[in-house]
Coordinates of C-alpha atoms in Angstrom, one line a residue:
X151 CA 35.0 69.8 112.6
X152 CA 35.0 70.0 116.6
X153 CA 38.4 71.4 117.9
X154 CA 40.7 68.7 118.8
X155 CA 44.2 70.5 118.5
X156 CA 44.0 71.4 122.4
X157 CA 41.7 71.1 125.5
X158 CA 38.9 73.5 125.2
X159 CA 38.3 76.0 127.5
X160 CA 34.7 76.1 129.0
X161 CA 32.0 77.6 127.6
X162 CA 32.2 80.4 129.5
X163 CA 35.8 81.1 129.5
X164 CA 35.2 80.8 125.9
X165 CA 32.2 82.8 125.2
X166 CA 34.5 85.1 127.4
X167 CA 37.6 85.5 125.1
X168 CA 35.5 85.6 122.0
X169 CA 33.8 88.8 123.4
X170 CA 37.3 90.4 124.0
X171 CA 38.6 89.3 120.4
X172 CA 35.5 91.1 118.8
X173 CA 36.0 94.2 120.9
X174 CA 39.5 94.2 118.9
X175 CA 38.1 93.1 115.7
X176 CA 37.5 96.1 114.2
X177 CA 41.7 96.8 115.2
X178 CA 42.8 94.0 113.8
X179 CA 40.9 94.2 110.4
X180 CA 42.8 97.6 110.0
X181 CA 46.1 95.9 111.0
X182 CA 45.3 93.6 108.3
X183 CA 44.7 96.1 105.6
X184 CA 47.8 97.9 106.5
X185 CA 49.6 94.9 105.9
X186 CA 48.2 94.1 102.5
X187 CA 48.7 97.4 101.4
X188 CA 52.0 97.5 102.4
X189 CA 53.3 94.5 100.6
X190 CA 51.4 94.1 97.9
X191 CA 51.9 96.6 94.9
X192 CA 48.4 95.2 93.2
X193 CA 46.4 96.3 96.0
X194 CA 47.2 99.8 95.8
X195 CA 46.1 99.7 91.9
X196 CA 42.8 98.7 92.4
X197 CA 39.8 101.2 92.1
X198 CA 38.5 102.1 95.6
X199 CA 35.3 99.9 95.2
X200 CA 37.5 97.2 95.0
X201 CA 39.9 97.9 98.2
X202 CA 36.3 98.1 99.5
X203 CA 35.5 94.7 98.5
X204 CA 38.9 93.5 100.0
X205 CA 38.5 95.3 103.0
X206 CA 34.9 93.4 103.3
X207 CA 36.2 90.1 102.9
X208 CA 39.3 91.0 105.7
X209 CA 36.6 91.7 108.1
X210 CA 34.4 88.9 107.2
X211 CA 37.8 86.7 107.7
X212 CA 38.4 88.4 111.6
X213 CA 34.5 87.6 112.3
X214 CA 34.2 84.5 110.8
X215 CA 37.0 83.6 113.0
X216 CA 35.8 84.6 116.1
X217 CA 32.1 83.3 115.7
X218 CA 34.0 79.7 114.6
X219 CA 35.8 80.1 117.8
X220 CA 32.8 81.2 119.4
X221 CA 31.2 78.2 118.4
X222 CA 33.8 75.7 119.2
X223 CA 35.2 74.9 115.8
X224 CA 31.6 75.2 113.9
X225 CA 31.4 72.5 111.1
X226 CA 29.4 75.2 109.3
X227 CA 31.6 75.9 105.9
X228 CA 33.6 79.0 105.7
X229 CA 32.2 81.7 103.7
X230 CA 34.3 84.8 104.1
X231 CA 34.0 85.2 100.7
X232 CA 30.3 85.3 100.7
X233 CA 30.1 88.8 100.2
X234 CA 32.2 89.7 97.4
X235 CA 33.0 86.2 95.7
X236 CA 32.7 87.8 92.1
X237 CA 35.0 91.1 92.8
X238 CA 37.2 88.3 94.0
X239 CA 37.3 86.2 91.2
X240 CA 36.9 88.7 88.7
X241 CA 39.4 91.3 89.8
X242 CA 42.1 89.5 91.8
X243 CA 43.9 86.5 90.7
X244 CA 44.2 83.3 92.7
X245 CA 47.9 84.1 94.0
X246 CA 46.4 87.4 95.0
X247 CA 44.1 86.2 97.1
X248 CA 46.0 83.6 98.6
X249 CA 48.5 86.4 99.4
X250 CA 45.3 88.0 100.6
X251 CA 44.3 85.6 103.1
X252 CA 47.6 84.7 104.3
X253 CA 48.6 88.1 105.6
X254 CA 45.0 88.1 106.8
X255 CA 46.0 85.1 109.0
X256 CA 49.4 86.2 109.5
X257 CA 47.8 89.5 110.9
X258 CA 45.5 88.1 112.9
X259 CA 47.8 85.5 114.7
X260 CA 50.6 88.7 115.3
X261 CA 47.2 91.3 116.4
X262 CA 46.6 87.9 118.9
X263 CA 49.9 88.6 120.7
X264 CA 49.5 92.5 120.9
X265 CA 45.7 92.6 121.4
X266 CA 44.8 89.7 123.8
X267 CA 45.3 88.8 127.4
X268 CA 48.6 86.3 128.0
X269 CA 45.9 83.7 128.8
X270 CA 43.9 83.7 126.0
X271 CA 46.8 83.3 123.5
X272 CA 47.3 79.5 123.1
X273 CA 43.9 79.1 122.8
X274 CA 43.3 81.5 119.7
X275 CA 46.9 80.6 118.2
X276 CA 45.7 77.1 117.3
X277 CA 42.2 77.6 117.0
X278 CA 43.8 79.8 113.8
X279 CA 46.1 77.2 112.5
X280 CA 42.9 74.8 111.9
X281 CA 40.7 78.3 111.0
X282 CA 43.1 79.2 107.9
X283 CA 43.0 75.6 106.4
X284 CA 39.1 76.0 106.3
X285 CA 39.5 79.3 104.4
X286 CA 42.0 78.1 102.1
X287 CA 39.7 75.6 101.0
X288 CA 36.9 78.3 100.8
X289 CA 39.6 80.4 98.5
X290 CA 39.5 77.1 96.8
X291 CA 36.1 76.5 95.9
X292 CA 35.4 80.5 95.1
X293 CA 37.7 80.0 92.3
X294 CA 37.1 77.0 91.1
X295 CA 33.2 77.6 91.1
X296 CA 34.4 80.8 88.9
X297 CA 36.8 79.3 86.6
X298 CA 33.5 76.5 86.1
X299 CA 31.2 79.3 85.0
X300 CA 34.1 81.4 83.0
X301 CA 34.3 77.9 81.0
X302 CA 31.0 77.2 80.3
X303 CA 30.3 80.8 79.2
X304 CA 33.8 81.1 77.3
X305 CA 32.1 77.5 75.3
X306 CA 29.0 79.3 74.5
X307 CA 30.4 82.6 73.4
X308 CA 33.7 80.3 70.8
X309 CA 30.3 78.6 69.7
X310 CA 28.5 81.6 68.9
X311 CA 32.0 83.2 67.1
X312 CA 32.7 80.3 65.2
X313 CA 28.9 79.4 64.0
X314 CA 29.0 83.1 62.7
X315 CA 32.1 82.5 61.1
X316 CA 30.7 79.0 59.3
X317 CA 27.5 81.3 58.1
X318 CA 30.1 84.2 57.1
X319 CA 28.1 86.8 59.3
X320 CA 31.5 88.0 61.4
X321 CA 30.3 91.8 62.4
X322 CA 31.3 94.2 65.1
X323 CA 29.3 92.4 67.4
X324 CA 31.1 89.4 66.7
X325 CA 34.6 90.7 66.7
X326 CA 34.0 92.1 70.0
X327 CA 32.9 89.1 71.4
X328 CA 36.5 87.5 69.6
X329 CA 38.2 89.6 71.9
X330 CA 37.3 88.4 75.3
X331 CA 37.9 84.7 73.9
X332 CA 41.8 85.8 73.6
X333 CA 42.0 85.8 70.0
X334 CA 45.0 88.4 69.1
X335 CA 45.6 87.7 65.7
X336 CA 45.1 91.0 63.3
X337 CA 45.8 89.0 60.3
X338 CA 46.1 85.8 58.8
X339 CA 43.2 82.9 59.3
X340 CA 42.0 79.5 58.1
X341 CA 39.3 77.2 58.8
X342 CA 40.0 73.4 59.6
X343 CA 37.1 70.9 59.0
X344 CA 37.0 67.5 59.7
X345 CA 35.1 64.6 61.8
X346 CA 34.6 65.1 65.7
X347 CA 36.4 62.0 67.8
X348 CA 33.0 60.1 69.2
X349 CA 35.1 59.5 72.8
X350 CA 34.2 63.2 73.6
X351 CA 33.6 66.8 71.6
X352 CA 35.1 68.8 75.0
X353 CA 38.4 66.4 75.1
X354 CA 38.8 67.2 71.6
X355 CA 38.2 70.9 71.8
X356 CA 40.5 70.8 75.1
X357 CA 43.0 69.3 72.8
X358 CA 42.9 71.3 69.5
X359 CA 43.3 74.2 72.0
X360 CA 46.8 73.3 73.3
X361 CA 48.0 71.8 70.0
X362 CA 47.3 75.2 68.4
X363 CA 48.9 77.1 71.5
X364 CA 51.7 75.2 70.8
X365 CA 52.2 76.3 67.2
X366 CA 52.0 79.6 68.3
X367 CA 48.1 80.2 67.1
X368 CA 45.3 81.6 68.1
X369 CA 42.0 79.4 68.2
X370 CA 38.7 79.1 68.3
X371 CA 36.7 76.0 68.2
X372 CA 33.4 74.5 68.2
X373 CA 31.1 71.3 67.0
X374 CA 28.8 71.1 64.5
X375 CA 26.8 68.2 64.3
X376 CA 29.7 65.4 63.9
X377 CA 32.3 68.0 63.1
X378 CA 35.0 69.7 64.5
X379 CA 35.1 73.3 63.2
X380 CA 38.8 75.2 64.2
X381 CA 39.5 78.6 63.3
X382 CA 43.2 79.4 63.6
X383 CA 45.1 82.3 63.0
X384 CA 48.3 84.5 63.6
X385 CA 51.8 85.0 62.7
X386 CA 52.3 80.8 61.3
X387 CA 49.8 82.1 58.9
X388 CA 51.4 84.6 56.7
X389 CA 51.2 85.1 53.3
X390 CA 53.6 82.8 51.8
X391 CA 53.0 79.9 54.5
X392 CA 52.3 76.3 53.9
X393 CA 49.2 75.8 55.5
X394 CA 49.0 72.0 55.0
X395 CA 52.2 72.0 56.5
X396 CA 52.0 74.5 59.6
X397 CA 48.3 73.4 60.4
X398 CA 49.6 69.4 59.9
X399 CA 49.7 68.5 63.9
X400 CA 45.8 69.9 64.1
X401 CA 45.0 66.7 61.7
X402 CA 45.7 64.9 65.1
X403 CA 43.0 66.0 66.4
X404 CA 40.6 64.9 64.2
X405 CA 38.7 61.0 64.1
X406 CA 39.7 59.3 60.9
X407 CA 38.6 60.8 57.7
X408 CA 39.3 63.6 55.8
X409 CA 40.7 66.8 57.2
X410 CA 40.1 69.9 55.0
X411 CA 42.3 73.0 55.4
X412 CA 40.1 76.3 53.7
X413 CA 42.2 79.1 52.5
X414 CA 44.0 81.9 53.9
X415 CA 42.0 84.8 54.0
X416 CA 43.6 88.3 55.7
X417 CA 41.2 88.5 58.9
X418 CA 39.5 86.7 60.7
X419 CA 36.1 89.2 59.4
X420 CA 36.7 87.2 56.0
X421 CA 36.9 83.4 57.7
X422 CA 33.9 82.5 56.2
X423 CA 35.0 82.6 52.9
X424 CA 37.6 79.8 54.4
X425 CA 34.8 78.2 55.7
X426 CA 32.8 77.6 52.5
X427 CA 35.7 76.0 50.9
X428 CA 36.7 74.2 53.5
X429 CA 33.0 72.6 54.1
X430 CA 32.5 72.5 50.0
X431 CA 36.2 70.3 50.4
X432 CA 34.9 68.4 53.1
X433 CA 31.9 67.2 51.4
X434 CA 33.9 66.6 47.9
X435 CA 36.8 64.5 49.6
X436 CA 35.1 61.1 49.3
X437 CA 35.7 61.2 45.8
X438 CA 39.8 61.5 46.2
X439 CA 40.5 58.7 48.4
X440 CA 44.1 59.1 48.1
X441 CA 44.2 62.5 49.3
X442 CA 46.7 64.0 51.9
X443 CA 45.7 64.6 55.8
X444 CA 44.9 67.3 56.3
X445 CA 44.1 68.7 52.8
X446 CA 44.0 71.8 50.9
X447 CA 40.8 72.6 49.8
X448 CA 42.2 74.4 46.5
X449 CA 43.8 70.7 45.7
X450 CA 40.1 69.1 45.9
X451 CA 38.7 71.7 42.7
X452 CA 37.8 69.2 40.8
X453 CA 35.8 67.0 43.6
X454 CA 34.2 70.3 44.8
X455 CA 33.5 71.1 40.8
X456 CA 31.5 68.0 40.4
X457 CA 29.9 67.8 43.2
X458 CA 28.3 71.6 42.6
X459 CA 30.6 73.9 43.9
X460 CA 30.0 76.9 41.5
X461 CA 32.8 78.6 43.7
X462 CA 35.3 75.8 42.3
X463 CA 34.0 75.8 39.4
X464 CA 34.3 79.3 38.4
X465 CA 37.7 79.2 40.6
X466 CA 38.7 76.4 37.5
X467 CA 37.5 78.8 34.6
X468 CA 39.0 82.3 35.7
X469 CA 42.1 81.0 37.5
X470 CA 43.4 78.1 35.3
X471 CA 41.8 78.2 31.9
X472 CA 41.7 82.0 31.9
X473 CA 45.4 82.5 32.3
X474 CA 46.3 80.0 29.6
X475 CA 44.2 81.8 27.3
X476 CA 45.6 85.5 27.8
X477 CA 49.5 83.6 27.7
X478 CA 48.7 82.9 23.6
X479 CA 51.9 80.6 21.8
X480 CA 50.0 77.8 21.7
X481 CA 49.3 76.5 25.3
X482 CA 45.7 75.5 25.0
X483 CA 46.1 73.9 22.3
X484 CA 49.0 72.3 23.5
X485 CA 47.5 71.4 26.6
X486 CA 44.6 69.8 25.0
X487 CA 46.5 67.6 22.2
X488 CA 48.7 66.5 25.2
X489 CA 45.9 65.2 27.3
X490 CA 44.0 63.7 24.6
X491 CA 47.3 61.8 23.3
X492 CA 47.7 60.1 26.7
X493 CA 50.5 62.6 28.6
X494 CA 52.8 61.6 25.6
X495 CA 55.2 64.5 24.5
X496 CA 56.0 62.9 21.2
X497 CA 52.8 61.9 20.4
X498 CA 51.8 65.3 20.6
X499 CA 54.3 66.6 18.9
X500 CA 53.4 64.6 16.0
X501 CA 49.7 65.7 15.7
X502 CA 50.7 69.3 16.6
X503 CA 53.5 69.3 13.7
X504 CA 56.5 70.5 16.0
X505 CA 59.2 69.4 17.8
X506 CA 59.1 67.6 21.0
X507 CA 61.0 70.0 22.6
X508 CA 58.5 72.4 21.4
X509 CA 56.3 70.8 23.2
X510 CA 58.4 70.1 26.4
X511 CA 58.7 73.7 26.5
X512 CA 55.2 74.6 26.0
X513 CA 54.5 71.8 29.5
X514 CA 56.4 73.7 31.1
X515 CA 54.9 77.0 30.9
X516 CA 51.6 75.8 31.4
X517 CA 53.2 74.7 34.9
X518 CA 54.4 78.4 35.4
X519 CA 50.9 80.0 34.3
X520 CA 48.7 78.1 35.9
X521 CA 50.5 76.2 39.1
X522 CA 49.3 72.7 37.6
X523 CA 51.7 70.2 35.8
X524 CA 50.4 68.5 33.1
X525 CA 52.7 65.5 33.2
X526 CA 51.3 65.2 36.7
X527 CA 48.6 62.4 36.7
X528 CA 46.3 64.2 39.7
X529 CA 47.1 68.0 38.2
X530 CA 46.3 67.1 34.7
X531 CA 43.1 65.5 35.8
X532 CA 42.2 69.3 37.3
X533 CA 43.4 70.3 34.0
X534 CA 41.4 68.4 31.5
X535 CA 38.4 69.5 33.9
X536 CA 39.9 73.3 33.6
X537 CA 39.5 73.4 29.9
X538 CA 35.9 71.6 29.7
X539 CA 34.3 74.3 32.3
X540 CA 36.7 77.4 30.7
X541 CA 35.1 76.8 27.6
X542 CA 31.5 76.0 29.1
X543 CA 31.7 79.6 31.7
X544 CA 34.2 81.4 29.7
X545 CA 37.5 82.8 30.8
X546 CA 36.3 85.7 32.4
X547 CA 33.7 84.1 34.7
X548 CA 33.5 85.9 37.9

């Protein structure tokens, strides 16, 4: 944009106090790095490579201004930045440098005063006003073009994590990578599968990040095909939490379907066991159309069992049948003669030759042993199918 903010002096006169601010340039840019240094703590912290890179951009700022000046207000974009855009971005933060270039400017306008002829002053004070809006929008666009490419390669680096954790191949190499992606957690971690919203996978994964932010976890997420993949963990995840319940608001997040929360493992190097329950559960849920959202993917065992999980169905065997076969008094056979009598206690206490209360008693250990009610309609489903593969695998399956 052509200077408008005051009448021009010619050419020459021009050309003329452009040659006397460069003869002070190389004054002012140490006036300006005296500044910086003198009120700003961070600058003094950084390695001397990079108060070389600062001190590059200072003088850049001082010599862009007088060539723009020079030029008459050149339309030509500002590119102080130019020759150290990724120290920049990479080292200083955006306040920084907008600290940085305002005591640049600040510098510069004061150096004017002490450096310059009386005459030349009004001229270079407002050519500098409309100079430091053109590098604030520079600042502007160095950042911005950086935080684009930290995003895009922060996506492809959460995809690469999280397809590792879906194929259970988390190794050094991986973990290492976890750590530039923010993930703090050093225990406690789940696996949340469900269906990708079709209005947009980034919105979603935009989303699922500040919902799990705001539950105090940390989160990695990714899509596969039509699903959204999200690996939490942290503190909301310890040993004796509710998943369902603390992972609840993530369901949100989710197009309509079935949500499948995997288990807790300890770390996130042992997600993909989480992973293959949480798929196995995802793929079973159809056949529990009732179930809650999100879902455990222990409470869909039997779905998983019949539709070929061997995991769930040796999970059935060793974890439900085998316990009520070490307990002894009775509570298989109780168990059985109960769910083939129809859930009636005094039925069952008639074909077993004792008294009800025998048998009420007998329920209700079964409950403590294995977790599973059997006067519960959905938990003595997974019981009847806990005996049938105990029996086919054997109590001690593995």
């Amino acid at each position: 944009m052509a200077l408008t903010w005051i009448q021009l002096p010619s050419t020459r006169n021009r050309a003329s106090i452009a040659r006397r601010l460069r003869q002070a340039a190389a004054r002012i840019t140490t006036a300006a790095i005296t500044a910086v240094d003198a009120r700003y703590e961070w600058f003094g912290r950084l390695s001397p490579e990079h108060r070389a890179s600062v001190t590059l951009v200072a003088r850049a700022g001082v010599d862009g201004f007088i060539n723009w000046f020079g030029e008459g207000g050149s339309d030509r974009p500002v590119q102080i930045f130019e020759r150290a855009p990724r120290e920049l971005s990479r080292h200083l933060s955006l306040k920084q440098t907008v600290d940085l270039t305002r005591t640049i400017i600040d510098t510069v306008d004061a150096e004017i005063d002490e450096q310059l002829p009386r005459a030349d002053r009004p001229y270079l004070h407002a050519a500098l006003n409309e100079y430091s809006r053109d590098v604030a929008f520079a600042a502007a666009e160095v950042y911005a073009a950086a935080a684009e490419v930290r995003g895009a390669w922060d996506l492809r680096q959460e995809a690469t994590v999280v397809d590792a954790v879906m194929r259970g191949e988390v190794d050094d190499a991986i973990m290492s990578r976890v750590a530039t992606l923010g993930w703090r957690s050093t225990s406690g971690a789940a696996v949340v599968l469900g269906t990708c919203p079709a209005d947009g996978a980034e919105t979603a994964l935009e989303a699922t990040h500040r919902t799990a932010r705001s539950l105090g976890l940390d989160c990695l997420t990714a899509v596969h095909t039509d699903r959204l993949v999200v690996v939490v963990g942290g503190a909301p995840l310890g040993p004796d939490a509710d998943l369902v319940a603390v992972l609840a608001p993530l369901a949100e997040r989710f197009a309509e379907g079935p949500v499948v929360v995997g288990p807790r493992v300890e770390q996130l190097a042992a997600a993909g066991g989480s992973a293959r329950a949480a798929l196995s559960g995802l793929r079973a849920a159809p056949g529990w159309p009732q179930a809650p959202r999100p879902v455990h993917a222990d409470d869909l065992l039997p779905e998983r069992a019949l539709s070929g999980d061997g995991h769930a169905r040796r999970a059935l065997a060793r974890d439900v049948y085998g316990p009520l076969a070490e307990a002894g008094g009775g509570l298989l056979e109780t168990l059985t003669c109960f769910l083939d009598e129809g859930l009636s206690i005094e039925a069952s206490a008639r074909a077993l030759f004792v008294h009800a209360n025998t048998v009420r008693y007998r329920l209700k250990r079964i409950h403590e042993v294995t977790g599973y009610s059997p006067t519960d309609p959905r938990d003595s489903y997974t019981l009847r199918l806990a005996l049938t593969l105990g029996r086919l695998l054997g109590p001690g399956t593995a």
